[in-house]
Amino acid sequence: MKLFRFLLAWTFALLASSFASAAAVERTFKVQNKTIKRLCNERVIVTVNGRFPGPKINVREGDTIIVHLFNQGPYNITIHWHGVFQLFSGWADGPEYVTQCTISPGNKYTYKFNVTQQEGTLWWHAHASVLRATIHGAFIIHPRSGLFPFPKPYKQFPIILGDWYDSNVVDVETQALATGGGPNVSNAFTINGLPGDLFNCSKSQTFKMKVNQGKTYMLRIINAALNNQLFFKIANHTFKVVAVDAAYTDHYITDIIVIAPGQTVDALFTTNQRLGSYYMAASPYSLGVPIFDNTTTRGIIVYDHAPRLSHPLMPTLPPFNDTATAHKFYSNITGKVGAPHWIPVPSKVDEHMFITIGLNLEPCDPKNATNATCQGPLGRRFSSSMNNESFVIPKGRGFSMLEAFFKNVSGVYKADFPNNPPVMFDFTNPNISFNTNLLFAPKSTKAKKLKFNSTVEVVFQNTAFIAVQNHPIHIHGFSFHVLAQGFGNFNSTADSTKFNLVNPQLRNTIAVPVGGWAVIRFRANNPGVWFVHCHVEDHVPWGLDMAFEVENGPTSSTSLPPPPADLPKC
């Protein structure tokens, strides 16, 4: 009977939503400095509207979003709406010098775009320098019908997992890039901007969530940390994962969430324990990084009517190098066929790409390669690449890549990114770590040209240069099916038999396994230039990036429209 009532309510809500008109959601973002205190020290950070994390934006599927950004801060800025398709609205996507030039201090820009064919948890963040450390917030797309493909939770809470640098984060990056060293290391992780009571001066800076016993809540979990994947648990409670990256999943029961930078997870949990307090906690999953933030952040879930002096129970978190737990979570999620906005896997593939990803080195000073030394391995400078092409952001070239595409301007980038690496080798063999014949990648600004509406299949192959790591690769402008993932070198004959072509998960960011590979497939139905990059922030300026240039469709309605009049100039 309960199922019948749920289905009946679902049907009526769908009928009602078909008559509901889309709305315009308008917001003002003021980028400004703010002094806040964390870890005993006062620090000046850059915020939106003086808030850290920034304001949550709630919309419904089909709405038009208008955000007026005024840059009252000290740095150039752009905002990226992470995971939003930006269908025919690439001018609003945000990555600096890819889809727009930066908004300089004292200037403004209005982001305008529609949210279509998506619902769930996404987020927004700065996409210039490392400013997303403090400039980020939740972007929640609610069902137009008001109903989920599961019973509506009692309440919903955004949980933004971030990190805190006890210094000016821009200065930290500037110094690292100047010396060629890295990676940048945070001083604490945070839950909704608060480090938790394991840190000095932080007992009052612990996130608390009050709940009622016997209710089901939905956590909208976002990993906004610059460089770290994270384990997340709640003591004595289990989760039911119902969506990732704003795409519904088959229900997956787990006691732990694993989440890479850029990813989101929607998870239900039921308050079915005895009255009391329970810690939620997050700690890093990290391999191949010699120095990293190995701290734990925690918040407290407090049951209503719990004894006042009850000490919260603490969950047991995995060791930082627990790849087995991470891979189990990442590889066991499947898509929910028939759910709203489900997309079947395209069967015919037009473009096959094999893209190696990993770290590299470059000379400390190209003009004085013999004598100069840097703080990276072998006295060189850290670098990174895709298919042996180390991406350079096209700053100072007069136009963004998207403007160059629209206006047919040469000299900003080349559309000749290779489908394969220049040489094939034993990619994940640890003995190649410092093979200087393979370790240096040329600098370039390249995109791969794609036909409109073509289907693209990409094998992302990790390499063992310098150190094996798990790289979360984010593709702007699209979600993609994750067909398979595994360890070692991808074998097309053996591993293609593992492809899930029925109900694979849909993602916009894929955590390519450490020392392994992942295969994705998507349809290039969105014209423009779309950034593809590792969401470990250190790796972006090092060059672990490329772009897709998707050609216009056959009609004006399937082509990129002209840029808005207030698009910032370079």
Coordinates of C-alpha atoms in Angstrom, one line a residue:
M1 CA 0.0 0.0 0.0
K2 CA 2.9 2.4 0.8
L3 CA 4.4 1.7 -2.6
F4 CA 1.1 2.3 -4.3
R5 CA 0.6 5.7 -2.5
F6 CA 4.2 6.7 -3.4
L7 CA 3.7 5.8 -7.1
L8 CA 0.4 7.6 -7.2
A9 CA 1.9 10.7 -5.6
W10 CA 4.8 10.5 -8.1
T11 CA 2.4 10.3 -11.1
F12 CA 0.3 13.4 -9.9
A13 CA 3.5 15.3 -9.2
L14 CA 4.8 14.6 -12.7
L15 CA 1.6 15.7 -14.2
A16 CA 1.6 18.9 -12.2
S17 CA 5.3 19.6 -13.1
S18 CA 4.5 19.4 -16.8
F19 CA 2.4 22.6 -16.4
A20 CA 4.9 24.4 -14.2
S21 CA 6.9 27.1 -15.9
A22 CA 10.7 27.5 -15.4
A23 CA 11.8 30.4 -13.2
A24 CA 14.7 32.8 -13.3
V25 CA 17.0 32.6 -10.3
E26 CA 18.9 35.8 -9.9
R27 CA 21.8 36.3 -7.4
T28 CA 24.5 38.8 -6.7
F29 CA 28.1 37.7 -5.9
K30 CA 30.4 40.2 -4.4
V31 CA 34.0 38.9 -4.3
Q32 CA 35.6 40.5 -1.3
N33 CA 38.2 40.1 1.4
K34 CA 37.2 38.9 4.8
T35 CA 39.2 38.3 8.0
I36 CA 38.3 35.1 9.8
K37 CA 40.0 33.1 12.6
R38 CA 41.0 29.5 12.2
L39 CA 43.6 27.3 14.0
C40 CA 44.2 30.2 16.5
N41 CA 45.2 32.7 13.8
E42 CA 43.3 35.5 12.0
R43 CA 43.7 35.3 8.2
V44 CA 42.4 37.4 5.4
I45 CA 40.7 35.3 2.7
V46 CA 38.8 36.0 -0.4
T47 CA 35.1 35.2 -0.2
V48 CA 31.8 35.6 -2.0
N49 CA 29.5 37.9 0.0
G50 CA 31.7 37.5 3.0
R51 CA 30.8 33.9 3.5
F52 CA 33.0 30.8 3.8
P53 CA 31.9 28.5 2.3
G54 CA 30.0 30.7 -0.2
P55 CA 26.2 31.0 -0.6
K56 CA 24.2 27.9 -1.5
I57 CA 22.2 28.3 -4.7
N58 CA 19.0 26.3 -4.9
V59 CA 17.3 25.9 -8.4
R60 CA 14.9 23.6 -10.1
E61 CA 15.6 21.7 -13.3
G62 CA 14.8 23.9 -16.2
D63 CA 15.4 27.2 -14.4
T64 CA 17.5 30.1 -15.8
I65 CA 20.4 31.2 -13.6
I66 CA 21.6 34.8 -13.6
V67 CA 24.5 35.7 -11.3
H68 CA 25.9 39.2 -11.3
L69 CA 29.5 39.0 -10.1
F70 CA 31.2 42.2 -8.8
N71 CA 34.9 41.8 -8.2
Q72 CA 35.7 43.8 -5.1
G73 CA 38.7 41.6 -4.2
P74 CA 42.4 41.9 -4.9
Y75 CA 42.8 39.2 -7.6
N76 CA 41.5 38.4 -11.1
I77 CA 38.6 36.0 -10.8
T78 CA 36.3 33.7 -12.7
I79 CA 33.5 31.4 -11.5
H80 CA 32.9 27.8 -12.8
W81 CA 29.6 26.1 -12.3
H82 CA 31.1 22.6 -11.8
G83 CA 29.1 19.9 -13.6
V84 CA 26.5 22.2 -15.2
F85 CA 26.3 21.2 -18.9
Q86 CA 26.2 24.8 -20.1
L87 CA 24.3 23.6 -23.2
F88 CA 24.9 26.3 -25.8
S89 CA 26.1 28.6 -23.0
G90 CA 29.8 28.0 -23.0
W91 CA 30.5 31.7 -22.3
A92 CA 29.3 31.1 -18.7
D93 CA 31.5 28.0 -18.0
G94 CA 34.2 30.0 -16.3
P95 CA 37.8 28.5 -16.6
E96 CA 40.2 31.4 -17.0
Y97 CA 41.5 32.0 -20.5
V98 CA 39.6 28.9 -21.8
T99 CA 36.1 30.2 -22.0
Q100 CA 36.6 33.7 -20.8
C101 CA 39.3 36.2 -19.8
T102 CA 39.4 37.0 -16.1
I103 CA 37.3 39.6 -14.3
S104 CA 39.8 42.1 -12.9
P105 CA 39.4 43.9 -9.6
G106 CA 36.8 46.6 -9.8
N107 CA 35.0 45.0 -12.8
K108 CA 31.9 42.8 -13.2
Y109 CA 30.4 40.1 -15.3
T110 CA 27.0 38.5 -15.4
Y111 CA 26.8 34.7 -15.8
K112 CA 23.6 33.5 -17.4
F113 CA 22.7 29.9 -18.3
N114 CA 20.0 27.3 -18.1
V115 CA 20.0 24.2 -16.0
T116 CA 18.5 21.4 -18.2
Q117 CA 18.4 17.6 -18.0
Q118 CA 20.1 17.5 -14.6
E119 CA 19.1 17.3 -11.0
G120 CA 21.1 16.6 -7.9
T121 CA 24.1 18.1 -6.2
L122 CA 26.7 20.2 -8.1
W123 CA 28.8 23.1 -6.9
W124 CA 30.4 26.4 -8.0
H125 CA 33.9 27.6 -7.4
A126 CA 36.6 30.0 -8.5
H127 CA 38.5 28.9 -11.6
A128 CA 41.4 31.3 -11.5
S129 CA 44.6 30.6 -9.6
V130 CA 43.9 28.7 -6.4
L131 CA 41.1 31.0 -5.2
R132 CA 38.6 28.1 -5.1
A133 CA 40.2 27.2 -1.7
T134 CA 37.9 29.8 -0.2
I135 CA 35.5 30.7 -3.1
H136 CA 33.1 27.8 -3.5
G137 CA 29.6 26.8 -2.6
A138 CA 26.8 24.3 -3.2
F139 CA 24.7 24.4 -6.3
I140 CA 21.6 22.2 -5.7
I141 CA 19.3 21.3 -8.6
H142 CA 15.9 20.2 -7.3
P143 CA 13.5 18.0 -9.3
R144 CA 10.9 20.2 -11.1
S145 CA 8.3 17.6 -9.9
G146 CA 9.4 18.0 -6.3
L147 CA 9.8 14.2 -6.1
F148 CA 12.9 12.0 -6.1
P149 CA 13.0 8.5 -7.4
F150 CA 13.0 7.4 -3.8
P151 CA 11.0 8.5 -0.7
K152 CA 11.6 12.1 0.1
P153 CA 14.1 12.5 2.9
Y154 CA 13.1 14.3 6.1
K155 CA 15.7 17.0 5.7
Q156 CA 18.7 17.7 3.4
F157 CA 22.1 19.1 4.4
P158 CA 25.0 20.1 2.2
I159 CA 28.3 18.8 3.5
I160 CA 31.3 20.6 1.9
L161 CA 34.6 18.9 2.6
G162 CA 37.4 21.4 2.1
D163 CA 40.8 22.3 3.4
W164 CA 42.4 25.2 5.2
Y165 CA 45.8 26.9 4.6
D166 CA 47.1 28.8 7.6
S167 CA 48.6 31.4 5.2
N168 CA 47.7 33.3 2.1
V169 CA 46.9 30.4 -0.4
V170 CA 47.8 32.5 -3.4
D171 CA 51.2 33.3 -2.0
V172 CA 51.7 29.5 -1.3
E173 CA 51.0 28.7 -4.9
T174 CA 53.1 31.6 -6.2
Q175 CA 56.1 30.4 -4.2
A176 CA 55.7 26.8 -5.3
L177 CA 55.5 27.8 -8.9
A178 CA 58.5 30.1 -8.6
T179 CA 60.7 27.4 -7.0
G180 CA 59.4 24.5 -9.1
G181 CA 58.6 22.5 -6.0
G182 CA 55.4 21.1 -4.6
P183 CA 52.9 20.0 -3.8
N184 CA 51.1 22.6 -1.7
V185 CA 50.0 21.2 1.7
S186 CA 47.0 22.4 3.7
N187 CA 47.0 22.6 7.5
A188 CA 43.6 21.1 8.1
F189 CA 40.6 19.7 6.4
T190 CA 37.2 21.2 7.0
I191 CA 33.5 20.4 7.1
N192 CA 31.4 23.3 6.0
G193 CA 34.4 25.6 6.6
L194 CA 35.1 24.3 10.1
P195 CA 38.2 22.2 11.0
G196 CA 36.7 20.5 14.1
D197 CA 37.7 19.8 17.6
L198 CA 40.9 17.9 16.9
F199 CA 42.7 21.1 16.2
N200 CA 43.9 23.8 18.6
C201 CA 41.5 26.7 19.3
S202 CA 38.8 24.8 17.3
K203 CA 36.4 23.2 19.8
S204 CA 33.9 25.9 19.0
Q205 CA 34.6 25.6 15.2
T206 CA 33.1 22.2 14.8
F207 CA 30.2 21.6 12.5
K208 CA 27.1 20.3 14.4
M209 CA 24.0 18.8 12.8
K210 CA 20.9 18.3 14.9
V211 CA 18.7 15.3 14.0
N212 CA 15.6 13.5 15.2
Q213 CA 15.7 9.9 15.9
G214 CA 14.1 7.6 13.3
K215 CA 14.3 10.0 10.4
T216 CA 16.1 9.7 7.0
Y217 CA 18.3 12.6 6.0
M218 CA 20.1 13.3 2.7
L219 CA 23.7 14.5 2.8
R220 CA 24.7 16.4 -0.3
I221 CA 28.5 15.8 0.0
I222 CA 31.0 17.9 -2.0
N223 CA 34.7 17.5 -2.1
A224 CA 36.0 21.1 -2.5
A225 CA 39.5 20.3 -1.2
L226 CA 42.3 21.5 -3.5
N227 CA 44.5 18.4 -3.7
N228 CA 43.1 15.5 -1.6
Q229 CA 40.6 12.7 -2.1
L230 CA 38.8 11.9 1.2
F231 CA 37.3 9.1 3.2
F232 CA 34.1 10.1 5.0
K233 CA 32.2 8.2 7.7
I234 CA 29.6 8.6 10.4
A235 CA 30.1 6.5 13.6
N236 CA 27.6 3.6 13.8
H237 CA 25.6 4.7 10.7
T238 CA 25.5 3.5 7.1
F239 CA 24.8 5.3 3.9
K240 CA 22.6 4.6 0.9
V241 CA 24.2 6.3 -2.1
V242 CA 21.4 7.6 -4.4
A243 CA 23.3 9.9 -6.8
V244 CA 26.8 11.0 -7.8
D245 CA 27.7 14.2 -9.8
A246 CA 24.0 15.0 -10.2
A247 CA 23.1 11.7 -11.8
Y248 CA 20.9 9.1 -10.0
T249 CA 22.4 5.8 -9.1
D250 CA 21.2 2.3 -8.1
H251 CA 21.1 2.4 -4.4
Y252 CA 24.4 1.4 -2.9
I253 CA 24.7 0.6 0.8
T254 CA 28.0 1.4 2.4
D255 CA 29.5 2.6 5.7
I256 CA 32.0 4.8 4.0
I257 CA 32.0 7.5 1.2
V258 CA 35.1 8.0 -0.9
I259 CA 35.1 11.2 -2.8
A260 CA 37.7 12.9 -5.1
P261 CA 38.2 16.6 -5.6
G262 CA 35.4 17.9 -7.7
Q263 CA 33.0 15.0 -7.1
T264 CA 29.7 15.0 -5.3
V265 CA 27.8 12.2 -3.6
D266 CA 24.1 12.3 -2.5
A267 CA 23.7 9.8 0.3
L268 CA 20.8 9.0 2.6
F269 CA 21.3 7.9 6.2
T270 CA 18.8 7.0 8.8
T271 CA 19.1 8.0 12.5
N272 CA 18.4 4.6 13.8
Q273 CA 20.9 4.5 16.7
R274 CA 20.3 5.2 20.4
L275 CA 20.0 8.8 21.6
G276 CA 23.5 10.3 21.7
S277 CA 26.1 12.1 19.6
Y278 CA 28.1 10.7 16.8
Y279 CA 31.2 12.1 14.9
M280 CA 31.2 12.5 11.2
A281 CA 34.8 12.5 10.1
A282 CA 36.9 12.9 6.9
S283 CA 40.6 11.9 6.3
P284 CA 42.8 11.7 3.2
Y285 CA 43.2 9.0 0.7
S286 CA 46.6 9.6 -0.8
L287 CA 49.3 7.7 -2.6
G288 CA 52.4 8.8 -4.4
V289 CA 52.6 12.1 -2.6
P290 CA 55.6 12.3 -0.2
I291 CA 54.2 15.2 1.9
F292 CA 50.4 15.7 2.4
D293 CA 47.9 16.8 4.9
N294 CA 47.3 13.6 7.0
T295 CA 44.9 15.2 9.5
T296 CA 41.3 14.4 10.3
T297 CA 38.4 16.8 10.3
R298 CA 35.2 16.0 12.2
G299 CA 31.8 17.3 12.9
I300 CA 29.1 16.1 15.3
I301 CA 25.6 14.6 14.7
V302 CA 23.5 15.3 17.8
Y303 CA 20.3 13.4 18.3
D304 CA 17.4 15.5 19.8
H305 CA 17.0 14.7 23.5
A306 CA 20.4 13.1 23.7
P307 CA 22.0 13.2 27.2
R308 CA 23.8 16.6 27.5
L309 CA 27.2 15.1 28.6
S310 CA 27.3 12.2 26.2
H311 CA 30.7 11.9 24.5
P312 CA 30.4 11.5 20.7
L313 CA 31.4 8.1 19.2
M314 CA 34.2 8.3 16.7
P315 CA 34.2 6.2 13.5
T316 CA 37.2 4.2 12.5
L317 CA 38.7 5.6 9.3
P318 CA 40.9 3.6 6.9
P319 CA 44.6 4.2 6.6
F320 CA 45.5 6.9 4.1
N321 CA 46.8 4.4 1.5
D322 CA 43.8 2.1 1.5
T323 CA 43.4 1.7 -2.2
A324 CA 41.2 -1.4 -1.9
T325 CA 38.5 0.6 0.0
A326 CA 38.7 3.5 -2.4
H327 CA 38.4 1.3 -5.5
K328 CA 35.6 -0.8 -4.0
F329 CA 33.5 2.4 -3.6
Y330 CA 34.4 4.0 -6.9
S331 CA 33.9 0.8 -9.0
N332 CA 30.6 -0.4 -7.4
I333 CA 28.4 2.5 -8.2
T334 CA 26.0 1.9 -11.1
G335 CA 23.6 4.2 -12.9
K336 CA 19.8 4.1 -12.3
V337 CA 18.3 3.1 -15.7
G338 CA 15.0 4.9 -16.2
A339 CA 15.6 7.6 -13.6
P340 CA 15.0 11.2 -14.6
H341 CA 17.6 12.3 -17.2
W342 CA 19.1 8.9 -17.5
I343 CA 21.0 8.6 -20.8
P344 CA 21.6 5.2 -22.4
V345 CA 25.2 4.4 -23.4
P346 CA 25.9 5.4 -27.1
S347 CA 26.6 2.2 -29.0
K348 CA 28.5 3.5 -32.0
V349 CA 31.8 5.1 -31.3
D350 CA 33.2 7.7 -33.7
E351 CA 36.4 8.8 -31.9
H352 CA 38.7 6.5 -30.0
M353 CA 41.3 8.2 -27.8
F354 CA 44.0 6.7 -25.5
I355 CA 45.3 9.5 -23.2
T356 CA 48.2 9.0 -20.8
I357 CA 48.1 11.1 -17.6
G358 CA 50.7 11.7 -15.1
L359 CA 53.6 13.8 -13.6
N360 CA 56.6 15.0 -15.5
L361 CA 59.6 17.3 -15.1
E362 CA 60.8 20.3 -17.0
P363 CA 64.1 22.2 -16.9
C364 CA 64.3 24.7 -14.0
D365 CA 65.1 27.5 -16.5
P366 CA 64.8 26.6 -20.2
K367 CA 67.2 29.4 -21.0
N368 CA 69.8 28.0 -18.6
A369 CA 69.0 24.3 -18.4
T370 CA 72.6 23.3 -17.4
N371 CA 73.2 25.3 -14.2
A372 CA 69.8 26.3 -12.8
T373 CA 68.3 24.1 -10.1
C374 CA 64.8 24.0 -8.7
Q375 CA 63.1 22.3 -5.8
G376 CA 61.5 19.5 -7.8
P377 CA 63.1 16.0 -8.2
L378 CA 66.5 15.9 -9.8
G379 CA 66.8 19.7 -9.3
R380 CA 64.1 20.3 -11.9
R381 CA 60.7 21.8 -12.0
F382 CA 57.5 19.8 -11.5
S383 CA 55.4 19.4 -14.6
S384 CA 52.6 17.1 -15.8
S385 CA 51.0 16.1 -19.1
M386 CA 48.4 14.3 -21.1
N387 CA 49.7 12.3 -24.0
N388 CA 53.1 13.9 -23.5
E389 CA 51.6 17.4 -24.1
S390 CA 52.0 19.7 -21.0
F391 CA 49.2 22.3 -21.3
V392 CA 49.9 26.0 -20.9
I393 CA 47.0 28.3 -20.0
P394 CA 46.8 30.9 -22.9
K395 CA 47.2 34.0 -20.8
G396 CA 48.4 37.1 -22.6
R397 CA 47.3 36.0 -26.1
G398 CA 44.5 38.5 -26.5
F399 CA 41.6 36.1 -26.5
S400 CA 40.3 33.1 -24.5
M401 CA 40.2 29.8 -26.4
L402 CA 36.4 30.0 -26.8
E403 CA 36.7 33.5 -28.3
A404 CA 39.4 32.3 -30.7
F405 CA 37.1 29.4 -31.7
F406 CA 34.1 31.7 -32.2
K407 CA 36.0 34.4 -34.1
N408 CA 38.3 32.0 -35.9
V409 CA 41.4 33.6 -34.5
S410 CA 44.7 31.7 -34.8
G411 CA 47.7 31.8 -32.4
V412 CA 45.7 31.2 -29.2
Y413 CA 45.7 27.4 -29.4
K414 CA 46.1 24.5 -31.8
A415 CA 43.4 21.9 -32.5
D416 CA 45.9 19.0 -32.9
F417 CA 45.9 17.3 -29.6
P418 CA 46.9 13.7 -30.4
N419 CA 44.6 10.7 -30.0
N420 CA 47.5 8.6 -28.6
P421 CA 50.8 9.1 -26.8
P422 CA 53.9 9.5 -29.1
V423 CA 55.3 6.2 -27.8
M424 CA 53.9 3.2 -26.2
F425 CA 55.6 1.7 -23.2
D426 CA 55.0 -0.1 -19.9
F427 CA 53.0 2.8 -18.4
T428 CA 52.6 1.6 -14.8
N429 CA 56.0 -0.1 -14.3
P430 CA 57.6 1.6 -11.3
N431 CA 61.0 1.3 -12.9
I432 CA 60.2 4.1 -15.3
S433 CA 59.7 6.6 -12.5
F434 CA 62.8 8.7 -13.4
N435 CA 63.4 7.5 -17.0
T436 CA 64.8 10.8 -18.4
N437 CA 64.1 9.7 -21.9
L438 CA 60.4 9.8 -21.2
L439 CA 60.1 12.2 -18.3
F440 CA 60.1 15.6 -20.1
A441 CA 57.0 16.7 -22.0
P442 CA 56.9 19.8 -24.3
K443 CA 54.8 22.7 -23.3
S444 CA 51.8 23.5 -25.6
T445 CA 48.2 24.7 -25.7
K446 CA 46.3 22.1 -27.6
A447 CA 42.7 20.9 -28.1
K448 CA 41.2 17.9 -29.7
K449 CA 38.7 18.8 -32.5
L450 CA 35.4 16.8 -32.4
K451 CA 32.5 16.6 -34.8
F452 CA 29.2 17.8 -33.4
N453 CA 27.1 14.9 -32.0
S454 CA 30.0 12.5 -32.4
T455 CA 30.5 9.8 -29.8
V456 CA 33.9 9.8 -28.1
E457 CA 35.5 7.0 -26.1
V458 CA 38.5 7.8 -24.0
V459 CA 40.9 5.5 -22.2
F460 CA 42.6 7.5 -19.4
Q461 CA 45.9 5.6 -18.6
N462 CA 47.8 6.5 -15.5
T463 CA 51.6 6.5 -15.7
A464 CA 54.3 5.8 -13.0
F465 CA 56.5 8.8 -13.8
I466 CA 57.9 10.2 -10.5
A467 CA 55.1 8.6 -8.5
V468 CA 51.8 6.7 -9.2
Q469 CA 48.8 8.7 -8.1
N470 CA 45.0 8.7 -8.5
H471 CA 44.1 11.6 -10.8
P472 CA 40.5 12.9 -10.7
I473 CA 39.9 14.0 -14.3
H474 CA 37.1 16.5 -14.9
I475 CA 35.5 17.3 -18.2
H476 CA 33.7 20.6 -18.6
G477 CA 30.4 20.7 -20.5
F478 CA 29.5 17.0 -20.3
S479 CA 28.7 14.1 -18.2
F480 CA 30.1 10.7 -19.3
H481 CA 29.5 7.1 -18.8
V482 CA 32.2 5.2 -16.8
L483 CA 32.4 1.9 -18.7
A484 CA 35.2 0.3 -16.7
Q485 CA 38.2 1.0 -14.5
G486 CA 41.1 -1.2 -13.3
F487 CA 44.8 -1.4 -12.4
G488 CA 47.9 -1.8 -14.5
N489 CA 48.1 -1.2 -18.3
F490 CA 44.8 -1.1 -20.2
N491 CA 44.5 -4.2 -22.5
S492 CA 41.9 -3.5 -25.2
T493 CA 41.3 -7.2 -25.8
A494 CA 40.9 -8.3 -22.2
D495 CA 39.5 -5.2 -20.6
S496 CA 36.9 -4.3 -23.2
T497 CA 35.0 -7.4 -22.1
K498 CA 34.6 -5.7 -18.7
F499 CA 32.7 -2.7 -20.1
N500 CA 29.3 -2.0 -18.5
L501 CA 27.1 -0.9 -21.4
V502 CA 23.9 -1.4 -19.5
N503 CA 23.9 0.7 -16.3
P504 CA 27.3 2.5 -15.9
Q505 CA 27.6 5.4 -13.6
L506 CA 27.4 8.9 -15.0
R507 CA 30.1 11.3 -13.9
N508 CA 31.7 14.6 -14.7
T509 CA 34.8 13.8 -12.7
I510 CA 36.5 10.3 -12.8
A511 CA 39.1 9.3 -10.2
V512 CA 41.5 7.3 -12.5
P513 CA 42.8 4.5 -10.2
V514 CA 46.3 4.8 -8.9
G515 CA 48.6 2.9 -11.3
G516 CA 45.6 2.1 -13.4
W517 CA 43.1 3.2 -16.1
A518 CA 39.5 4.2 -16.7
V519 CA 37.3 4.2 -19.8
I520 CA 34.6 6.7 -20.4
R521 CA 32.2 7.4 -23.3
F522 CA 30.1 10.6 -24.1
R523 CA 28.3 12.3 -27.0
A524 CA 29.9 15.6 -28.0
N525 CA 26.6 17.5 -28.5
N526 CA 27.6 20.8 -27.0
P527 CA 29.6 23.2 -29.3
G528 CA 32.5 25.2 -27.9
V529 CA 35.8 24.7 -26.2
W530 CA 35.6 22.5 -23.0
F531 CA 38.5 22.2 -20.5
V532 CA 39.6 18.8 -19.5
H533 CA 41.9 18.7 -16.5
C534 CA 43.0 17.0 -13.3
H535 CA 41.1 18.4 -10.3
V536 CA 44.1 18.1 -8.1
E537 CA 44.8 21.9 -8.1
D538 CA 48.6 21.6 -8.1
H539 CA 48.5 19.6 -11.4
V540 CA 46.5 22.3 -13.3
P541 CA 49.4 24.9 -13.6
W542 CA 51.8 22.0 -14.1
G543 CA 50.0 21.1 -17.3
L544 CA 47.8 18.0 -16.7
D545 CA 45.1 19.5 -19.0
M546 CA 43.8 19.7 -22.5
A547 CA 40.6 20.8 -24.2
F548 CA 37.9 19.5 -26.5
E549 CA 36.9 21.8 -29.4
V550 CA 33.4 20.7 -30.4
E551 CA 32.3 22.0 -33.8
N552 CA 29.0 23.8 -34.3
G553 CA 26.0 21.8 -35.4
P554 CA 24.2 22.2 -38.7
T555 CA 21.8 24.9 -37.6
S556 CA 21.9 28.2 -35.6
S557 CA 20.0 26.5 -32.7
T558 CA 22.8 23.8 -32.5
S559 CA 25.6 26.4 -32.7
L560 CA 27.4 28.5 -30.1
P561 CA 25.6 31.8 -29.9
P562 CA 27.6 35.1 -29.9
P563 CA 29.3 36.2 -26.6
P564 CA 27.5 38.5 -24.2
A565 CA 28.2 42.2 -24.5
D566 CA 29.9 42.3 -21.0
L567 CA 32.3 39.4 -21.6
P568 CA 35.6 40.4 -20.0
K569 CA 38.4 41.4 -22.3
C570 CA 41.9 40.1 -22.0

